[in-house]
């Protein structure tokens, strides 16, 4: 550690937002806020019906918790375990009392404090694609994930101002051995970028290692780390109604240290959940409530997020469908449930398309419509998700960044005052005139409207002369421009060395077991 | 006329919805309804501020009405005309009193009564692309509009259940002489399709001819026609603050006969309207109010629609931008204004893309988000609009039809009751099971979810084996399949003959003057 004051400036080497070279046209970093009323697709009575159905499910049917420590903690808190099984039955009061302990809003700390994000209230944060096994670019085709692609996708999320956090590994770096992958991958995530990060819950040691690396990069002591949530983990239930061992250990590790748990059931209606959307939502809600209540048993007041990922399968093929009308309504109803519990809400920008065509765009925008008007606080897979999550796309990341920027601009207030109503300018121009030349226009036109990074608004003739480019091809050139101009965030060499030493030591110790 | 009872059956030759061959997967014809609260992007106070700014504009600045008859009627109603000019100044009371006379909802009658649509309340109707000078298909490229393309686009709108009305000529049939174009084009529109139609206000005689053809095809007398609105006309103000002669004549012809006037200013912020969105909306509102009040002067209670088309220009190139964040917020604020006046609301599905790529899709879905959550009743250019209106696209029409179907499915209520909450099914399956086989799924899976006509949900390997098709290519094959299976709506030969006779007679008379 140096004794130079101001963490932000120390890490940035004194270069603020203004210091960065402007590589492409994009909005400055900022968290959008939803100042419009979220869309309610069901009534308050119907929200209560889903809530009560969930409580019945958790009480009458119960849920399998595949960890003895977790079950013991729940029994101590008032739950019942069926003798000789892993099935936990929850009294309604246990759920309701514990849920009431969760904070409605908190800050997730980033390696660079200027990139801290607020989760909750009307704040929105957009995350990168996460957890894709494959990666695709127009030039390289579809391939299994590797560290080089992993690093490049992190570089892009760092450079795209509209991406606020890393949702996980944008693509799985398969070429790093599983026993040490979390060490190298986290090192990359916090040295190539400066935004908040995720840790996978795949055994206690991984959670601990990643958290320690965040402590080192933030240069804070353990007490500060425990006061300031600095990492999050997505906990997926195994629908229907099961929480597996590493997921439960993840909750215990992170909630006990006041880090962020995002509990997201993946309830595909017709497959792992009822074919009816209300039933899929009731099951989603039951699973989420059980996991969230458990986090509050581990540590009352620990920061948690209510995650929703209810969609449907195509009943002909069994393929998951994304960005569908069902998905939109489920995203909105999920937001209503999260708000009922006064807990931050997570949804996703999803699509099932195989290529960056009109389908990829419309499924993503419909997903965003559902998520944003559903009151999302934390948008996972915001940029780069393709093929129902089976590949991360370089071109899709740019397309999505354009969509996220447009959503952010849409969420800006439409200012109505004497100045913007412009009656004097209208008088000056008069019937039959035009506004190009008047002072009211000249004073404002440079910043009046959203500037696209991808949309092509040339007239047909100019566009045709330029070779009839489409958005897919343009996205390819945008990410290449970004990567060509990438500069890593500056970091005190002493911090980097401390990180490297930690990674080397943990590798010497053999990393982590990979037996599941 | 025959004496067979039931207009619907007479025209359909006894074939109902069920009788039609199922050519592609699509939803049945139905008008969606917005049961969710529309999104308010400005406060009620801000709506009032825009309202009052509009009244100030109409009173202090005034608006040019380029028709002496119109000016006289307005003076008789209490407006003032500046001596020696065409400028009309409106007292606030005139506007407010006349606006209050407009109906909040009405039925627009179609050639086939089964295709009548309700405009107003929470009803939504989607229209086809209209008024494009050029047409594009993947095979034929971009070309100037002609009658064959015109007819084919009408055939497609007839076959696409999600398109409820013809918004105008989907493409201008340039190869028909302008003096008789409205006769042949209207003949095609009401013989190749059976949905509600539009007439262009380009001189009184055209309005009269088109209305008479609707009377003939509906086989009703003049009194019934005047009781039952059977045609509509889009009236565009020449922004800023001018209504041209043929537009005013259109209002006089149609409002006097109780037909539908849709008053739509085309207020591009930064060009024909102030660079600030509030100012563009104030000007839009002033122009709309003036035209709508005039329609109510012509005939109190005449059916009118409040049209909004406020977007922005790209201040670098001057190109109109569509489906932008500005467009979305303007569409929503426009809806708030229309609801303030309790008048049905018109918006559009717009895009500025030159090709059917991701941009075309995202600009369209963002437009739909703005329009639908803005409370649109009448969506113009719903299917097929490209390039800011400069071409109608065959493939885009199919893409848009998919989007409209998805919106319609999204607007369907999410049913929450004991049956859909499915607690018993969840109990039957239990933790760790799956829902494919249970009765609750089996009884519902066929109709549980939206079926796409365009989206490709195959896994990557199957999709690649099929030649890596994209949505653009698939849309091409869908419209060809539709056209190959087109059958015209059945029509009593006597009605067709009556129409043909009318067209022939009017052609003999020389059609209409083409001197503007």
Short mmCIF file of N, CA and C in Angstrom, two decimals, chain B residues 10 14 45 51 67 111 134 194 215 228 241 243 252 280 282 312 315 324 394 400 417 435 441 469 484 493:
data_model
loop_
_atom_site.label_atom_id
_atom_site.label_comp_id
_atom_site.label_asym_id
_atom_site.label_seq_id
_atom_site.Cartn_x
_atom_site.Cartn_y
_atom_site.Cartn_z
N UNK B 10 -72.29 -13.44 -46.39
CA UNK B 10 -72.46 -13.23 -47.83
C UNK B 10 -71.11 -12.97 -48.48
N UNK B 14 -69.71 -18.01 -46.80
CA UNK B 14 -69.94 -19.03 -45.78
C UNK B 14 -68.68 -19.56 -45.10
N UNK B 45 -48.85 17.57 -13.94
CA UNK B 45 -48.57 19.01 -14.02
C UNK B 45 -47.84 19.34 -15.32
N UNK B 51 -50.01 21.45 -22.38
CA UNK B 51 -51.34 21.88 -22.83
C UNK B 51 -51.42 23.41 -22.89
N UNK B 67 -57.10 27.59 -46.42
CA UNK B 67 -58.37 27.37 -47.12
C UNK B 67 -59.38 28.38 -46.60
N UNK B 111 -64.88 -3.50 -44.88
CA UNK B 111 -65.68 -4.18 -45.92
C UNK B 111 -66.31 -5.46 -45.36
N UNK B 134 -41.04 3.71 -52.36
CA UNK B 134 -40.29 2.58 -52.90
C UNK B 134 -40.66 1.29 -52.20
N UNK B 194 -60.16 -7.41 -46.88
CA UNK B 194 -61.50 -7.12 -46.33
C UNK B 194 -61.40 -6.30 -45.04
N UNK B 215 -69.01 2.63 -49.40
CA UNK B 215 -70.46 2.47 -49.27
C UNK B 215 -70.94 1.30 -50.12
N UNK B 228 -72.09 5.17 -39.42
CA UNK B 228 -71.05 4.17 -39.16
C UNK B 228 -69.75 4.55 -39.87
N UNK B 241 -46.87 24.68 -37.78
CA UNK B 241 -48.06 25.52 -37.67
C UNK B 241 -48.75 25.88 -38.98
N UNK B 243 -51.73 24.20 -41.91
CA UNK B 243 -52.57 23.14 -42.48
C UNK B 243 -52.87 23.53 -43.92
N UNK B 252 -62.93 18.64 -43.96
CA UNK B 252 -64.31 19.08 -44.23
C UNK B 252 -65.13 17.97 -44.87
N UNK B 280 -41.02 20.36 -28.87
CA UNK B 280 -41.57 19.63 -30.01
C UNK B 280 -42.96 19.10 -29.68
N UNK B 282 -45.03 20.43 -27.43
CA UNK B 282 -45.95 21.57 -27.32
C UNK B 282 -46.42 21.98 -28.72
N UNK B 312 -36.68 12.96 -33.67
CA UNK B 312 -35.64 13.95 -33.80
C UNK B 312 -34.86 13.73 -35.09
N UNK B 315 -28.45 15.50 -35.71
CA UNK B 315 -28.01 16.88 -35.91
C UNK B 315 -26.72 16.97 -36.73
N UNK B 324 -35.82 5.88 -31.60
CA UNK B 324 -34.78 6.34 -30.68
C UNK B 324 -35.37 6.52 -29.27
N UNK B 394 -40.97 -6.23 -48.04
CA UNK B 394 -41.68 -7.51 -47.94
C UNK B 394 -41.18 -8.30 -46.73
N UNK B 400 -42.11 -7.60 -38.80
CA UNK B 400 -43.01 -6.80 -37.97
C UNK B 400 -44.23 -7.60 -37.52
N UNK B 417 -54.94 -18.13 -10.73
CA UNK B 417 -56.02 -18.76 -9.97
C UNK B 417 -55.51 -20.11 -9.47
N UNK B 435 -41.64 -31.68 -15.08
CA UNK B 435 -43.07 -31.46 -15.32
C UNK B 435 -43.57 -31.97 -16.67
N UNK B 441 -49.45 -30.48 -17.15
CA UNK B 441 -48.71 -30.05 -18.34
C UNK B 441 -49.38 -30.59 -19.60
N UNK B 469 -29.49 -20.21 -41.27
CA UNK B 469 -30.43 -19.18 -41.74
C UNK B 469 -30.58 -18.05 -40.75
N UNK B 484 -48.11 -17.47 -52.13
CA UNK B 484 -48.40 -18.66 -52.94
C UNK B 484 -49.73 -19.28 -52.53
N UNK B 493 -70.59 -11.42 -56.72
CA UNK B 493 -70.23 -10.84 -58.04
C UNK B 493 -70.99 -9.55 -58.33
#
